[in-house]
Amino acid sequence: MPRIRVSLGSNIEREAHIRAAVTELERHLGPARISPVYETDAEGFEGPAFYNLVTGHETELPAEAVIKLFRQLEDELGRVRGDDRFDSRTIDIDLLTYGDMVAEVAGKKLPRDDITDYAFVLKPLCDLAPDELHPVLQKSYHQMWEEFEPKPRMRKVEFSFQS
């Protein structure tokens, strides 16, 4: 059964939307392994700080169905899609990896470039799976984090997934 890594972020009613998204992911995909939650400044636009984390699941769903599910969950949780890629959002749910798959699926590149581009994705992924290898680079996420520059200000936050 493929192991997937999922990035979540929210900067609108952060606690409620992160909690709801994790609940829904577990309802559809089963129990999650969950990284610490980090507060990070908005990147690419002026806006409230985000909460970001990564979850890990095992699923028999094909990658395309997983991507479709994530879009549906974003919509159900009030995500408004605009023309601007960088904007405030109730929830952002992205499939980072699907096993060792290297492909484009439903218009999404796997593994996602976000892993190498954004500290708010790489750091929680490193916390969750430090020894796991990036499917293309064949470097561990721990090594990738050690090499990541510049390291922005990220604050680990205490977070309860119980409401």
Short mmCIF file of C-alpha atoms in Angstrom, two decimals:
data_model
loop_
_atom_site.label_atom_id
_atom_site.label_comp_id
_atom_site.label_asym_id
_atom_site.label_seq_id
_atom_site.Cartn_x
_atom_site.Cartn_y
_atom_site.Cartn_z
CA MET A 1 0.00 0.00 0.00
CA PRO A 2 1.57 3.34 -1.02
CA ARG A 3 2.67 5.72 1.71
CA ILE A 4 1.72 9.32 1.04
CA ARG A 5 2.89 12.60 2.54
CA VAL A 6 0.45 15.49 2.72
CA SER A 7 1.11 19.18 3.36
CA LEU A 8 -1.55 21.24 5.15
CA GLY A 9 -1.64 24.98 5.68
CA SER A 10 -4.14 27.55 6.90
CA ASN A 11 -4.12 31.23 7.78
CA ILE A 12 -7.88 31.76 8.24
CA GLU A 13 -9.28 30.37 11.51
CA ARG A 14 -6.16 28.23 11.54
CA GLU A 15 -6.87 25.94 14.48
CA ALA A 16 -10.38 25.04 13.36
CA HIS A 17 -9.44 24.40 9.74
CA ILE A 18 -6.29 22.38 10.50
CA ARG A 19 -8.21 20.28 13.03
CA ALA A 20 -11.10 19.72 10.58
CA ALA A 21 -8.75 18.84 7.72
CA VAL A 22 -6.85 16.25 9.76
CA THR A 23 -10.14 14.75 10.95
CA GLU A 24 -11.36 14.46 7.35
CA LEU A 25 -8.07 13.03 6.11
CA GLU A 26 -8.21 10.36 8.80
CA ARG A 27 -11.86 9.64 7.98
CA HIS A 28 -11.01 9.04 4.32
CA LEU A 29 -7.47 7.64 4.56
CA GLY A 30 -7.21 6.11 8.02
CA PRO A 31 -4.95 7.04 10.93
CA ALA A 32 -2.36 9.71 10.28
CA ARG A 33 1.16 10.25 11.48
CA ILE A 34 1.34 13.97 12.18
CA SER A 35 4.32 16.31 12.28
CA PRO A 36 4.59 19.21 14.68
CA VAL A 37 2.65 22.31 13.65
CA TYR A 38 4.65 25.40 12.71
CA GLU A 39 3.63 29.02 12.51
CA THR A 40 5.20 30.72 9.50
CA ASP A 41 4.85 34.11 7.89
CA ALA A 42 2.86 34.32 4.67
CA GLU A 43 5.13 33.93 1.63
CA GLY A 44 4.51 35.74 -1.63
CA PHE A 45 1.89 38.12 -0.21
CA GLU A 46 0.98 40.21 2.82
CA GLY A 47 -1.35 38.27 5.10
CA PRO A 48 -1.78 36.58 8.47
CA ALA A 49 0.72 33.92 9.52
CA PHE A 50 0.04 30.31 8.56
CA TYR A 51 -0.07 27.10 10.51
CA ASN A 52 1.69 24.36 8.50
CA LEU A 53 2.21 20.64 9.07
CA VAL A 54 2.65 17.36 7.22
CA THR A 55 0.68 14.16 7.68
CA GLY A 56 1.52 10.66 6.57
CA HIS A 57 -0.96 7.97 5.52
CA GLU A 58 -1.11 4.66 3.72
CA THR A 59 -3.77 4.33 1.07
CA GLU A 60 -4.98 2.05 -1.67
CA LEU A 61 -6.53 5.00 -3.52
CA PRO A 62 -4.78 5.86 -6.77
CA ALA A 63 -2.86 9.16 -6.78
CA GLU A 64 -5.42 10.86 -9.01
CA ALA A 65 -8.25 9.96 -6.59
CA VAL A 66 -6.21 11.31 -3.67
CA ILE A 67 -5.68 14.64 -5.44
CA LYS A 68 -9.38 14.83 -6.29
CA LEU A 69 -10.28 14.04 -2.64
CA PHE A 70 -8.00 16.83 -1.38
CA ARG A 71 -9.61 19.39 -3.71
CA GLN A 72 -13.07 18.26 -2.54
CA LEU A 73 -12.04 18.57 1.13
CA GLU A 74 -10.60 22.05 0.51
CA ASP A 75 -13.91 23.09 -1.07
CA GLU A 76 -15.93 21.61 1.81
CA LEU A 77 -13.75 23.51 4.29
CA GLY A 78 -14.46 26.83 2.59
CA ARG A 79 -11.44 27.27 0.35
CA VAL A 80 -12.03 30.10 -2.10
CA ARG A 81 -9.93 29.85 -5.23
CA GLY A 82 -8.88 33.06 -6.89
CA ASP A 83 -6.54 33.96 -9.72
CA ASP A 84 -3.68 34.62 -7.31
CA ARG A 85 -1.63 31.56 -6.32
CA PHE A 86 -0.50 33.36 -3.16
CA ASP A 87 -3.44 34.35 -1.02
CA SER A 88 -5.02 33.71 2.37
CA ARG A 89 -6.90 30.44 2.62
CA THR A 90 -8.99 28.41 5.00
CA ILE A 91 -7.04 25.28 4.08
CA ASP A 92 -4.50 24.10 1.57
CA ILE A 93 -4.07 20.33 1.23
CA ASP A 94 -1.33 19.15 -1.13
CA LEU A 95 -0.12 15.67 -2.00
CA LEU A 96 3.67 15.89 -1.62
CA THR A 97 4.61 12.30 -2.37
CA TYR A 98 2.84 9.11 -3.38
CA GLY A 99 5.24 6.30 -2.55
CA ASP A 100 8.27 6.69 -4.83
CA MET A 101 6.16 7.87 -7.77
CA VAL A 102 7.77 10.41 -10.10
CA ALA A 103 5.07 11.61 -12.49
CA GLU A 104 2.54 14.26 -13.32
CA VAL A 105 -0.90 13.26 -12.07
CA ALA A 106 -4.05 15.34 -12.55
CA GLY A 107 -1.89 18.32 -13.41
CA LYS A 108 0.21 17.96 -10.24
CA LYS A 109 3.90 17.06 -10.26
CA LEU A 110 4.94 14.25 -7.88
CA PRO A 111 6.95 14.69 -5.83
CA ARG A 112 5.88 18.32 -5.42
CA ASP A 113 8.50 20.99 -5.91
CA ASP A 114 7.19 22.57 -2.69
CA ILE A 115 9.40 20.09 -0.81
CA THR A 116 12.56 21.73 -2.13
CA ASP A 117 11.15 25.26 -2.44
CA TYR A 118 9.54 25.98 0.94
CA ALA A 119 10.83 25.56 4.49
CA PHE A 120 7.25 25.36 5.78
CA VAL A 121 6.86 22.13 3.79
CA LEU A 122 10.34 20.62 4.19
CA LYS A 123 10.76 21.15 7.96
CA PRO A 124 7.58 19.32 9.04
CA LEU A 125 8.30 16.62 6.42
CA CYS A 126 11.78 16.26 7.92
CA ASP A 127 10.25 15.97 11.40
CA LEU A 128 7.81 13.30 10.24
CA ALA A 129 10.15 11.22 8.07
CA PRO A 130 13.77 12.34 8.53
CA ASP A 131 15.35 9.22 7.01
CA GLU A 132 12.94 8.86 4.09
CA LEU A 133 14.49 9.63 0.70
CA HIS A 134 13.17 12.19 -1.77
CA PRO A 135 12.11 10.09 -4.80
CA VAL A 136 14.14 12.16 -7.28
CA LEU A 137 17.05 13.60 -5.33
CA GLN A 138 17.64 10.42 -3.31
CA LYS A 139 18.58 12.55 -0.30
CA SER A 140 16.96 12.12 3.09
CA TYR A 141 14.58 14.86 4.20
CA HIS A 142 16.89 15.41 7.16
CA GLN A 143 19.84 16.05 4.83
CA MET A 144 17.70 18.30 2.65
CA TRP A 145 16.68 20.33 5.73
CA GLU A 146 20.30 20.64 6.86
CA GLU A 147 21.21 22.00 3.42
CA PHE A 148 18.17 24.31 3.08
CA GLU A 149 19.05 28.03 2.97
CA PRO A 150 18.03 30.51 4.06
CA LYS A 151 16.14 29.09 7.01
CA PRO A 152 13.24 31.41 7.77
CA ARG A 153 11.74 32.07 11.18
CA MET A 154 9.42 29.19 12.02
CA ARG A 155 7.84 28.73 15.42
CA LYS A 156 6.69 25.31 16.61
CA VAL A 157 3.28 25.69 18.24
CA GLU A 158 1.51 23.57 20.80
CA PHE A 159 -1.51 22.16 19.00
CA SER A 160 -4.30 19.88 20.17
CA PHE A 161 -6.16 17.95 17.51
CA GLN A 162 -9.05 17.49 19.95
CA SER A 163 -11.68 20.23 19.79
#
